[in-house]
PDB file of C-alpha atoms and ligand atoms in Angstrom:
ATOM      1  CA  MET A  12      80.508 111.205 122.798  1.00  0.00           C
ATOM      2  CA  SER A  13      81.967 109.327 125.790  1.00  0.00           C
ATOM      3  CA  SER A  14      85.694 109.858 126.304  1.00  0.00           C
ATOM      4  CA  LEU A  15      86.360 106.113 126.684  1.00  0.00           C
ATOM      5  CA  PRO A  16      87.012 104.447 123.327  1.00  0.00           C
ATOM      6  CA  ILE A  17      84.328 101.908 122.496  1.00  0.00           C
ATOM      7  CA  LEU A  18      87.017  99.834 120.789  1.00  0.00           C
ATOM      8  CA  GLN A  19      90.697 100.005 121.599  1.00  0.00           C
ATOM      9  CA  LEU A  20      93.672  98.165 120.119  1.00  0.00           C
ATOM     10  CA  ARG A  21      96.938  98.271 122.018  1.00  0.00           C
ATOM     11  CA  ALA A  22     100.098  96.916 120.329  1.00  0.00           C
ATOM     12  CA  VAL A  23      98.069  94.179 118.656  1.00  0.00           C
ATOM     13  CA  GLY A  24     100.157  91.594 116.870  1.00  0.00           C
ATOM     14  CA  LYS A  25      99.349  88.463 114.929  1.00  0.00           C
ATOM     15  CA  SER A  26     101.554  85.803 113.392  1.00  0.00           C
ATOM     16  CA  TYR A  27     100.754  82.922 111.116  1.00  0.00           C
ATOM     17  CA  GLY A  28     103.529  80.463 111.813  1.00  0.00           C
ATOM     18  CA  GLY A  29     106.684  82.532 111.510  1.00  0.00           C
ATOM     19  CA  ASN A  30     104.960  85.248 109.476  1.00  0.00           C
ATOM     20  CA  ARG A  31     104.167  88.251 111.671  1.00  0.00           C
ATOM     21  CA  VAL A  32     101.379  89.903 109.693  1.00  0.00           C
ATOM     22  CA  LEU A  33     100.326  92.463 112.335  1.00  0.00           C
ATOM     23  CA  LYS A  34     103.182  94.256 114.060  1.00  0.00           C
ATOM     24  CA  GLY A  35     101.803  96.304 116.915  1.00  0.00           C
ATOM     25  CA  ILE A  36      98.581  98.029 115.911  1.00  0.00           C
ATOM     26  CA  ASP A  37      97.314 100.858 118.128  1.00  0.00           C
ATOM     27  CA  LEU A  38      93.872 102.236 117.417  1.00  0.00           C
ATOM     28  CA  ASP A  39      91.161 104.037 119.377  1.00  0.00           C
ATOM     29  CA  VAL A  40      87.631 104.064 118.014  1.00  0.00           C
ATOM     30  CA  MET A  41      85.266 106.452 119.747  1.00  0.00           C
ATOM     31  CA  ARG A  42      81.500 106.003 119.838  1.00  0.00           C
ATOM     32  CA  GLY A  43      79.941 107.354 116.652  1.00  0.00           C
ATOM     33  CA  GLU A  44      83.241 107.425 114.755  1.00  0.00           C
ATOM     34  CA  ILE A  45      83.707 106.098 111.247  1.00  0.00           C
ATOM     35  CA  VAL A  46      87.210 104.702 110.835  1.00  0.00           C
ATOM     36  CA  THR A  47      88.375 103.386 107.483  1.00  0.00           C
ATOM     37  CA  LEU A  48      91.364 101.119 106.968  1.00  0.00           C
ATOM     38  CA  ILE A  49      93.140 101.497 103.651  1.00  0.00           C
ATOM     39  CA  GLY A  50      96.345 100.019 102.316  1.00  0.00           C
ATOM     40  CA  PRO A  51      97.806  97.657  99.748  1.00  0.00           C
ATOM     41  CA  SER A  52      96.794  94.024  99.405  1.00  0.00           C
ATOM     42  CA  GLY A  53      98.336  91.875 102.107  1.00  0.00           C
ATOM     43  CA  SER A  54      99.003  94.789 104.456  1.00  0.00           C
ATOM     44  CA  GLY A  55      96.897  93.188 107.205  1.00  0.00           C
ATOM     45  CA  LYS A  56      93.608  95.117 106.995  1.00  0.00           C
ATOM     46  CA  THR A  57      91.334  92.075 107.102  1.00  0.00           C
ATOM     47  CA  THR A  58      93.422  90.430 109.803  1.00  0.00           C
ATOM     48  CA  ALA A  59      93.259  93.582 111.919  1.00  0.00           C
ATOM     49  CA  LEU A  60      89.497  93.782 111.458  1.00  0.00           C
ATOM     50  CA  ARG A  61      89.007  90.107 112.322  1.00  0.00           C
ATOM     51  CA  CYS A  62      91.122  90.531 115.469  1.00  0.00           C
ATOM     52  CA  MET A  63      88.706  93.263 116.573  1.00  0.00           C
ATOM     53  CA  ASN A  64      86.037  90.663 117.307  1.00  0.00           C
ATOM     54  CA  PHE A  65      88.351  87.682 117.823  1.00  0.00           C
ATOM     55  CA  LEU A  66      87.285  85.927 114.643  1.00  0.00           C
ATOM     56  CA  GLU A  67      91.062  85.785 114.435  1.00  0.00           C
ATOM     57  CA  ALA A  68      92.888  85.308 117.738  1.00  0.00           C
ATOM     58  CA  TYR A  69      95.530  88.031 118.100  1.00  0.00           C
ATOM     59  CA  ASP A  70      98.620  86.874 119.925  1.00  0.00           C
ATOM     60  CA  GLU A  71     100.242  90.114 121.081  1.00  0.00           C
ATOM     61  CA  GLY A  72      98.776  93.151 122.778  1.00  0.00           C
ATOM     62  CA  GLU A  73      95.203  93.762 123.733  1.00  0.00           C
ATOM     63  CA  VAL A  74      91.821  94.483 122.202  1.00  0.00           C
ATOM     64  CA  TRP A  75      89.370  96.204 124.534  1.00  0.00           C
ATOM     65  CA  ILE A  76      85.657  96.484 123.795  1.00  0.00           C
ATOM     66  CA  LYS A  77      83.862  98.960 126.049  1.00  0.00           C
ATOM     67  CA  GLY A  78      86.670  98.558 128.558  1.00  0.00           C
ATOM     68  CA  GLN A  79      86.591  94.757 128.583  1.00  0.00           C
ATOM     69  CA  LEU A  80      89.511  92.654 127.364  1.00  0.00           C
ATOM     70  CA  LEU A  81      88.581  90.567 124.324  1.00  0.00           C
ATOM     71  CA  GLY A  82      89.503  86.907 124.038  1.00  0.00           C
ATOM     72  CA  TYR A  83      91.911  86.453 126.956  1.00  0.00           C
ATOM     73  CA  ARG A  84      91.618  86.212 130.688  1.00  0.00           C
ATOM     74  CA  SER A  85      94.477  88.625 131.348  1.00  0.00           C
ATOM     75  CA  SER A  86      96.309  91.416 129.585  1.00  0.00           C
ATOM     76  CA  GLY A  87      99.855  90.124 130.274  1.00  0.00           C
ATOM     77  CA  ARG A  88     102.375  89.787 127.482  1.00  0.00           C
ATOM     78  CA  THR A  89     103.380  86.191 128.131  1.00  0.00           C
ATOM     79  CA  SER A  90     101.290  83.201 127.137  1.00  0.00           C
ATOM     80  CA  ARG A  91      97.729  83.849 128.137  1.00  0.00           C
ATOM     81  CA  ASP A  92      94.681  81.728 128.793  1.00  0.00           C
ATOM     82  CA  ARG A  93      91.874  82.081 126.331  1.00  0.00           C
ATOM     83  CA  ASP A  94      88.637  83.357 127.726  1.00  0.00           C
ATOM     84  CA  SER A  95      85.693  80.962 127.934  1.00  0.00           C
ATOM     85  CA  GLU A  96      83.346  80.885 124.927  1.00  0.00           C
ATOM     86  CA  ALA A  97      80.545  82.343 127.044  1.00  0.00           C
ATOM     87  CA  SER A  98      82.654  85.262 128.241  1.00  0.00           C
ATOM     88  CA  LEU A  99      84.085  85.869 124.765  1.00  0.00           C
ATOM     89  CA  ALA A 100      80.542  85.992 123.365  1.00  0.00           C
ATOM     90  CA  GLU A 101      79.541  88.476 126.041  1.00  0.00           C
ATOM     91  CA  VAL A 102      82.520  90.801 125.449  1.00  0.00           C
ATOM     92  CA  ARG A 103      82.097  90.783 121.655  1.00  0.00           C
ATOM     93  CA  ARG A 104      78.310  91.140 121.798  1.00  0.00           C
ATOM     94  CA  PRO A 105      78.352  94.882 120.880  1.00  0.00           C
ATOM     95  CA  VAL A 106      80.302  94.143 117.683  1.00  0.00           C
ATOM     96  CA  ALA A 107      78.856  92.838 114.403  1.00  0.00           C
ATOM     97  CA  MET A 108      80.660  92.020 111.182  1.00  0.00           C
ATOM     98  CA  VAL A 109      79.755  92.489 107.526  1.00  0.00           C
ATOM     99  CA  PHE A 110      81.744  90.230 105.204  1.00  0.00           C
ATOM    100  CA  GLN A 111      83.189  90.884 101.770  1.00  0.00           C
ATOM    101  CA  GLN A 112      81.514  87.751 100.339  1.00  0.00           C
ATOM    102  CA  PHE A 113      78.211  88.298 102.227  1.00  0.00           C
ATOM    103  CA  ASN A 114      78.416  84.831 103.872  1.00  0.00           C
ATOM    104  CA  LEU A 115      74.669  84.183 103.611  1.00  0.00           C
ATOM    105  CA  TRP A 116      73.370  80.630 104.004  1.00  0.00           C
ATOM    106  CA  PRO A 117      72.126  79.642 100.533  1.00  0.00           C
ATOM    107  CA  HIS A 118      69.570  77.110 101.785  1.00  0.00           C
ATOM    108  CA  MET A 119      67.822  79.629 104.026  1.00  0.00           C
ATOM    109  CA  THR A 120      65.461  82.476 103.134  1.00  0.00           C
ATOM    110  CA  VAL A 121      66.516  86.062 103.607  1.00  0.00           C
ATOM    111  CA  LEU A 122      64.351  86.290 106.728  1.00  0.00           C
ATOM    112  CA  ALA A 123      65.852  83.100 108.176  1.00  0.00           C
ATOM    113  CA  ASN A 124      69.379  84.364 107.441  1.00  0.00           C
ATOM    114  CA  VAL A 125      68.747  87.574 109.366  1.00  0.00           C
ATOM    115  CA  THR A 126      66.824  85.835 112.163  1.00  0.00           C
ATOM    116  CA  ALA A 127      69.382  83.066 112.792  1.00  0.00           C
ATOM    117  CA  PRO A 128      71.982  85.060 114.773  1.00  0.00           C
ATOM    118  CA  LEU A 129      69.236  86.406 117.029  1.00  0.00           C
ATOM    119  CA  LEU A 130      67.984  82.915 117.790  1.00  0.00           C
ATOM    120  CA  LEU A 131      71.511  81.588 118.295  1.00  0.00           C
ATOM    121  CA  SER A 132      73.198  84.299 120.283  1.00  0.00           C
ATOM    122  CA  LYS A 133      70.385  86.163 121.931  1.00  0.00           C
ATOM    123  CA  LYS A 134      68.108  83.220 122.646  1.00  0.00           C
ATOM    124  CA  MET A 135      64.985  85.229 121.972  1.00  0.00           C
ATOM    125  CA  SER A 136      61.575  83.910 120.918  1.00  0.00           C
ATOM    126  CA  LYS A 137      61.139  83.187 117.227  1.00  0.00           C
ATOM    127  CA  ALA A 138      58.346  85.758 116.916  1.00  0.00           C
ATOM    128  CA  LEU A 139      60.440  88.540 118.444  1.00  0.00           C
ATOM    129  CA  ALA A 140      63.513  87.538 116.413  1.00  0.00           C
ATOM    130  CA  GLN A 141      61.485  87.661 113.201  1.00  0.00           C
ATOM    131  CA  SER A 142      60.033  91.057 113.975  1.00  0.00           C
ATOM    132  CA  LYS A 143      63.527  92.433 114.686  1.00  0.00           C
ATOM    133  CA  ALA A 144      64.816  90.808 111.495  1.00  0.00           C
ATOM    134  CA  LEU A 145      61.996  92.361 109.457  1.00  0.00           C
ATOM    135  CA  ALA A 146      62.759  95.775 110.951  1.00  0.00           C
ATOM    136  CA  ALA A 147      66.430  95.345 109.969  1.00  0.00           C
ATOM    137  CA  LEU A 148      65.410  94.320 106.446  1.00  0.00           C
ATOM    138  CA  GLU A 149      63.193  97.376 106.227  1.00  0.00           C
ATOM    139  CA  ARG A 150      66.159  99.512 107.305  1.00  0.00           C
ATOM    140  CA  VAL A 151      68.070  98.345 104.199  1.00  0.00           C
ATOM    141  CA  GLY A 152      64.975  98.511 101.953  1.00  0.00           C
ATOM    142  CA  LEU A 153      64.539  94.762 101.511  1.00  0.00           C
ATOM    143  CA  GLU A 154      61.555  93.730 103.612  1.00  0.00           C
ATOM    144  CA  HIS A 155      59.794  92.683 100.382  1.00  0.00           C
ATOM    145  CA  LYS A 156      62.548  90.079  99.815  1.00  0.00           C
ATOM    146  CA  ALA A 157      62.093  88.347 103.179  1.00  0.00           C
ATOM    147  CA  ALA A 158      60.817  85.115 101.595  1.00  0.00           C
ATOM    148  CA  ALA A 159      63.426  85.016  98.794  1.00  0.00           C
ATOM    149  CA  TYR A 160      66.588  82.909  98.787  1.00  0.00           C
ATOM    150  CA  PRO A 161      70.011  84.550  98.419  1.00  0.00           C
ATOM    151  CA  SER A 162      70.458  83.127  94.904  1.00  0.00           C
ATOM    152  CA  GLN A 163      67.365  85.069  93.822  1.00  0.00           C
ATOM    153  CA  LEU A 164      68.959  88.385  94.802  1.00  0.00           C
ATOM    154  CA  SER A 165      71.537  90.606  93.129  1.00  0.00           C
ATOM    155  CA  GLY A 166      74.939  90.946  94.767  1.00  0.00           C
ATOM    156  CA  GLY A 167      74.024  94.391  96.066  1.00  0.00           C
ATOM    157  CA  GLN A 168      70.825  93.040  97.587  1.00  0.00           C
ATOM    158  CA  GLN A 169      72.720  90.119  99.145  1.00  0.00           C
ATOM    159  CA  GLN A 170      75.149  92.516 100.769  1.00  0.00           C
ATOM    160  CA  ARG A 171      72.262  94.623 102.066  1.00  0.00           C
ATOM    161  CA  VAL A 172      70.907  91.423 103.647  1.00  0.00           C
ATOM    162  CA  GLY A 173      74.391  90.916 105.134  1.00  0.00           C
ATOM    163  CA  ILE A 174      74.150  94.414 106.612  1.00  0.00           C
ATOM    164  CA  ALA A 175      70.613  93.716 107.895  1.00  0.00           C
ATOM    165  CA  ARG A 176      71.865  90.539 109.569  1.00  0.00           C
ATOM    166  CA  ALA A 177      74.551  92.565 111.349  1.00  0.00           C
ATOM    167  CA  LEU A 178      72.062  95.317 112.264  1.00  0.00           C
ATOM    168  CA  ALA A 179      69.474  92.906 113.652  1.00  0.00           C
ATOM    169  CA  VAL A 180      71.610  92.113 116.693  1.00  0.00           C
ATOM    170  CA  GLU A 181      71.574  95.840 117.490  1.00  0.00           C
ATOM    171  CA  PRO A 182      75.334  96.271 117.512  1.00  0.00           C
ATOM    172  CA  GLU A 183      77.167  99.282 118.865  1.00  0.00           C
ATOM    173  CA  VAL A 184      80.087  98.826 116.464  1.00  0.00           C
ATOM    174  CA  MET A 185      79.996  97.436 112.937  1.00  0.00           C
ATOM    175  CA  LEU A 186      83.071  96.004 111.242  1.00  0.00           C
ATOM    176  CA  LEU A 187      82.851  95.959 107.447  1.00  0.00           C
ATOM    177  CA  ASP A 188      85.449  94.210 105.317  1.00  0.00           C
ATOM    178  CA  GLU A 189      85.394  95.618 101.783  1.00  0.00           C
ATOM    179  CA  PRO A 190      81.599  95.512 101.720  1.00  0.00           C
ATOM    180  CA  THR A 191      81.378  96.535  98.056  1.00  0.00           C
ATOM    181  CA  SER A 192      84.380  94.854  96.485  1.00  0.00           C
ATOM    182  CA  ALA A 193      82.499  91.732  95.364  1.00  0.00           C
ATOM    183  CA  LEU A 194      79.869  93.818  93.564  1.00  0.00           C
ATOM    184  CA  ASP A 195      79.373  94.935  89.984  1.00  0.00           C
ATOM    185  CA  PRO A 196      80.110  98.647  89.665  1.00  0.00           C
ATOM    186  CA  GLU A 197      76.397  99.498  89.250  1.00  0.00           C
ATOM    187  CA  ARG A 198      75.592  97.725  92.524  1.00  0.00           C
ATOM    188  CA  VAL A 199      78.173  99.530  94.609  1.00  0.00           C
ATOM    189  CA  GLU A 200      76.144 102.682  95.164  1.00  0.00           C
ATOM    190  CA  GLU A 201      73.118 100.965  96.727  1.00  0.00           C
ATOM    191  CA  VAL A 202      75.335  99.427  99.401  1.00  0.00           C
ATOM    192  CA  LEU A 203      77.346 102.608  99.968  1.00  0.00           C
ATOM    193  CA  SER A 204      74.124 104.544 100.409  1.00  0.00           C
ATOM    194  CA  VAL A 205      72.973 102.114 103.137  1.00  0.00           C
ATOM    195  CA  ILE A 206      76.340 102.513 104.873  1.00  0.00           C
ATOM    196  CA  ARG A 207      76.084 106.284 104.518  1.00  0.00           C
ATOM    197  CA  SER A 208      72.660 106.268 106.157  1.00  0.00           C
ATOM    198  CA  LEU A 209      73.964 104.148 109.069  1.00  0.00           C
ATOM    199  CA  ALA A 210      76.756 106.680 109.506  1.00  0.00           C
ATOM    200  CA  GLN A 211      74.206 109.495 109.541  1.00  0.00           C
ATOM    201  CA  ASP A 212      72.336 107.637 112.296  1.00  0.00           C
ATOM    202  CA  GLY A 213      75.531 107.642 114.390  1.00  0.00           C
ATOM    203  CA  MET A 214      76.568 103.993 114.040  1.00  0.00           C
ATOM    204  CA  THR A 215      80.207 103.403 114.967  1.00  0.00           C
ATOM    205  CA  MET A 216      81.961 101.682 112.078  1.00  0.00           C
ATOM    206  CA  VAL A 217      85.377 100.332 111.200  1.00  0.00           C
ATOM    207  CA  MET A 218      85.530  99.626 107.495  1.00  0.00           C
ATOM    208  CA  VAL A 219      88.170  98.234 105.205  1.00  0.00           C
ATOM    209  CA  THR A 220      87.674  99.746 101.784  1.00  0.00           C
ATOM    210  CA  HIS A 221      89.313 100.425  98.458  1.00  0.00           C
ATOM    211  CA  GLU A 222      86.617 103.032  97.682  1.00  0.00           C
ATOM    212  CA  MET A 223      88.860 106.015  98.299  1.00  0.00           C
ATOM    213  CA  SER A 224      86.310 108.715  97.436  1.00  0.00           C
ATOM    214  CA  PHE A 225      83.806 107.139  99.770  1.00  0.00           C
ATOM    215  CA  ALA A 226      86.421 106.816 102.527  1.00  0.00           C
ATOM    216  CA  ALA A 227      87.369 110.460 102.037  1.00  0.00           C
ATOM    217  CA  LYS A 228      83.781 111.597 102.374  1.00  0.00           C
ATOM    218  CA  ILE A 229      82.474 109.360 105.133  1.00  0.00           C
ATOM    219  CA  SER A 230      85.410 108.863 107.529  1.00  0.00           C
ATOM    220  CA  ASP A 231      86.230 110.649 110.724  1.00  0.00           C
ATOM    221  CA  LYS A 232      89.574 108.891 110.741  1.00  0.00           C
ATOM    222  CA  VAL A 233      91.513 107.110 108.007  1.00  0.00           C
ATOM    223  CA  VAL A 234      94.201 104.556 108.823  1.00  0.00           C
ATOM    224  CA  PHE A 235      96.787 103.636 106.201  1.00  0.00           C
ATOM    225  CA  MET A 236      98.394 100.240 106.753  1.00  0.00           C
ATOM    226  CA  GLU A 237     101.439  98.731 105.137  1.00  0.00           C
ATOM    227  CA  ALA A 238     103.178  95.448 105.977  1.00  0.00           C
ATOM    228  CA  GLY A 239     101.240  94.913 109.216  1.00  0.00           C
ATOM    229  CA  GLN A 240     101.792  98.398 110.577  1.00  0.00           C
ATOM    230  CA  ILE A 241      99.943 101.683 110.677  1.00  0.00           C
ATOM    231  CA  VAL A 242     102.000 104.063 108.583  1.00  0.00           C
ATOM    232  CA  GLU A 243      99.731 107.093 108.899  1.00  0.00           C
ATOM    233  CA  SER A 244      96.387 107.870 110.461  1.00  0.00           C
ATOM    234  CA  GLY A 245      94.356 111.026 110.737  1.00  0.00           C
ATOM    235  CA  SER A 246      91.469 112.937 109.230  1.00  0.00           C
ATOM    236  CA  PRO A 247      90.579 112.386 105.563  1.00  0.00           C
ATOM    237  CA  ALA A 248      91.845 115.886 104.795  1.00  0.00           C
ATOM    238  CA  GLN A 249      95.211 115.005 106.326  1.00  0.00           C
ATOM    239  CA  LEU A 250      95.603 111.621 104.691  1.00  0.00           C
ATOM    240  CA  PHE A 251      94.126 112.292 101.285  1.00  0.00           C
ATOM    241  CA  GLY A 252      95.108 115.940 101.029  1.00  0.00           C
ATOM    242  CA  ASN A 253      98.334 116.246 102.924  1.00  0.00           C
ATOM    243  CA  SER A 254      99.908 112.826 103.337  1.00  0.00           C
ATOM    244  CA  ARG A 255     103.195 112.863 105.201  1.00  0.00           C
ATOM    245  CA  THR A 256     104.794 109.712 103.865  1.00  0.00           C
ATOM    246  CA  GLN A 257     106.000 108.934 100.396  1.00  0.00           C
ATOM    247  CA  ARG A 258     104.483 105.463 100.747  1.00  0.00           C
ATOM    248  CA  LEU A 259     100.961 106.840 101.197  1.00  0.00           C
ATOM    249  CA  GLN A 260     101.454 109.367  98.391  1.00  0.00           C
ATOM    250  CA  GLN A 261     102.530 106.510  96.143  1.00  0.00           C
ATOM    251  CA  PHE A 262      99.529 104.397  97.223  1.00  0.00           C
ATOM    252  CA  LEU A 263      97.081 107.244  96.549  1.00  0.00           C
ATOM    253  CA  LYS A 264      98.610 108.410  93.262  1.00  0.00           C
ATOM    254  CA  PRO A 265      96.581 106.145  90.929  1.00  0.00           C
ATOM    255  CA  TRP A 266      93.368 107.218  92.645  1.00  0.00           C
ATOM    256  CA  LEU A 267      94.276 110.913  92.493  1.00  0.00           C
ATOM    257  CA  ASP A 268      95.289 110.580  88.857  1.00  0.00           C
ATOM    258  CA  ARG A 269      91.969 108.886  88.052  1.00  0.00           C
ATOM    259  CA  SER A 270      89.954 111.410  90.030  1.00  0.00           C
ATOM    260  CA  LEU A 271      91.402 114.473  88.333  1.00  0.00           C
ATOM    261  CA  PRO A 272      92.891 113.243  85.080  1.00  0.00           C
ATOM    262  CA  PHE A 273      93.780 116.706  83.802  1.00  0.00           C
ATOM    263  CA  ALA A 274      95.732 117.834  86.839  1.00  0.00           C
ATOM    264  CA  THR A 275      99.134 116.751  88.030  1.00  0.00           C
ATOM    265  CA  THR A 276      99.281 114.685  91.178  1.00  0.00           C
ATOM    266  CA  THR A 277     101.099 117.456  92.991  1.00  0.00           C
ATOM    267  CA  ALA A 278      98.336 119.904  92.115  1.00  0.00           C
ATOM    268  CA  CYS A 279      95.801 117.323  93.255  1.00  0.00           C
ATOM    269  CA  MET A 280      97.513 116.866  96.565  1.00  0.00           C
ATOM    270  CA  THR A 281      97.551 120.607  97.101  1.00  0.00           C
ATOM    271  CA  SER A 282      93.926 121.132  96.176  1.00  0.00           C
ATOM    272  CA  ALA A 283      92.945 118.036  98.133  1.00  0.00           C
ATOM    273  CA  SER A 284      94.345 119.593 101.253  1.00  0.00           C
ATOM    274  CA  ALA A 285      91.788 122.378 100.814  1.00  0.00           C
ATOM    275  CA  GLY A 286      88.946 119.864 100.994  1.00  0.00           C
ATOM    276  CA  VAL A 287      88.557 116.143 100.582  1.00  0.00           C
ATOM    277  CA  GLU A 288      85.805 116.538  98.001  1.00  0.00           C
ATOM    278  CA  VAL A 289      88.623 116.667  95.467  1.00  0.00           C
ATOM    279  CA  GLY A 290      88.489 112.948  94.830  1.00  0.00           C
ATOM    280  CA  ASN A 291      85.182 113.486  93.227  1.00  0.00           C
ATOM    281  CA  VAL A 292      84.679 110.320  91.215  1.00  0.00           C
ATOM    282  CA  SER A 293      81.025 109.419  91.127  1.00  0.00           C
ATOM    283  CA  HIS A 294      79.623 106.927  93.604  1.00  0.00           C
TER     284      HIS A 294
HETATM  285  N1  ATP B 324      94.696  82.301 107.589  1.00  0.00           N
HETATM  286  C1  ATP B 324      95.901  82.723 107.180  1.00  0.00           C
HETATM  287  N2  ATP B 324      96.975  81.903 107.215  1.00  0.00           N
HETATM  288  C2  ATP B 324      98.196  82.330 106.842  1.00  0.00           C
HETATM  289  N3  ATP B 324      98.456  83.589 106.398  1.00  0.00           N
HETATM  290  C3  ATP B 324      97.430  84.449 106.334  1.00  0.00           C
HETATM  291  C4  ATP B 324      96.093  84.066 106.722  1.00  0.00           C
HETATM  292  N4  ATP B 324      95.279  85.136 106.568  1.00  0.00           N
HETATM  293  C5  ATP B 324      96.055  86.138 106.097  1.00  0.00           C
HETATM  294  N5  ATP B 324      97.339  85.731 105.959  1.00  0.00           N
HETATM  295  C6  ATP B 324      98.468  86.550 105.492  1.00  0.00           C
HETATM  296  O1  ATP B 324      98.483  87.721 106.284  1.00  0.00           O
HETATM  297  C7  ATP B 324      98.828  88.850 105.502  1.00  0.00           C
HETATM  298  C8  ATP B 324      97.751  89.908 105.658  1.00  0.00           C
HETATM  299  O2  ATP B 324      96.569  89.428 105.045  1.00  0.00           O
HETATM  300  P1  ATP B 324      95.199  90.243 105.065  1.00  0.00           P
HETATM  301  O3  ATP B 324      94.175  89.364 104.471  1.00  0.00           O
HETATM  302  O4  ATP B 324      94.957  90.769 106.431  1.00  0.00           O
HETATM  303  O5  ATP B 324      95.557  91.456 104.096  1.00  0.00           O
HETATM  304  P2  ATP B 324      94.613  92.593 103.496  1.00  0.00           P
HETATM  305  O6  ATP B 324      95.285  93.892 103.780  1.00  0.00           O
HETATM  306  O7  ATP B 324      93.231  92.411 103.983  1.00  0.00           O
HETATM  307  O8  ATP B 324      94.704  92.323 101.923  1.00  0.00           O
HETATM  308  P3  ATP B 324      93.589  92.497 100.768  1.00  0.00           P
HETATM  309  O9  ATP B 324      93.524  93.978 100.451  1.00  0.00           O
HETATM  310  O10 ATP B 324      94.134  91.708  99.624  1.00  0.00           O
HETATM  311  O11 ATP B 324      92.293  91.946 101.277  1.00  0.00           O
HETATM  312  C9  ATP B 324      99.022  88.353 104.082  1.00  0.00           C
HETATM  313  O12 ATP B 324     100.388  88.161 103.879  1.00  0.00           O
HETATM  314  C10 ATP B 324      98.281  87.044 104.064  1.00  0.00           C
HETATM  315  O13 ATP B 324      98.852  86.153 103.161  1.00  0.00           O
HETATM  316 MG1   MG B 325      91.436  91.946 103.035  1.00  0.00          MG
END
């Protein structure tokens, strides 16, 4: 693992009008790391994730991708010039995003959906783009659906196509915003298992999730956000088993109560600190 973070956020802030929804986020993501962002609704998880590839323009601080500043020409704190589209595209090239609502084009086949970003951003031949797209579909177990339209697929399959589309551009970092939250409970596992296999292959990922058991098992680092700030971050054992703040304990309590319904939360917290497998709800 290189010692330079592949993705680095320094005092990143974002306001919508007068509403400052990110208030100085610092985060280092190392190559091969799985970082999960958790926190209550409205705490800024999606905004933080979208700032990481400038889908949302942050307006304070800096985002660095492989040592290159994202979105701006300079790292100063005063008003800054936006980078050119070409340079922005180049800096964000290693990063791909998987969306909560899949964001597939309904009028295009699965193969065309996965091929399109390659043709647009990488300007490769159609034949090469299609072969890369088919390989990505195979990676998520859906090569047999290449000719289907999104409406002919289940939600879980659509999200696997969304993951294939992100994989096809051969990213070095994947950003996933609640990749399973739009799915029926029975469809969640097929998507989590694809994500798990990407993690096993060493893909660097930053994922917003409400799947606490999954986060506990898969993450190298968990980040708890509240009101636009990072309240706590650390290993899953630290956050889920030995949380420092009352706010995180309060946030986790319903999950811990559900996971071990016959134990008290305090007992859960203690046993969780011995190993994060404690939140052993089935996935
Ligand atoms: N485009 C926007 N315009 C104005 N306000 C926005 C916009 N996007 C997000 N916000 C506000 O920013 C805050 C953070 O929103 P964000 O979507 O990042 O939260 P979240 O943690 O992802 O929540 P959830 O768990 O519900 O997805 C919220 O108060 C939200 O209303
Ligand atoms: Mg969100």
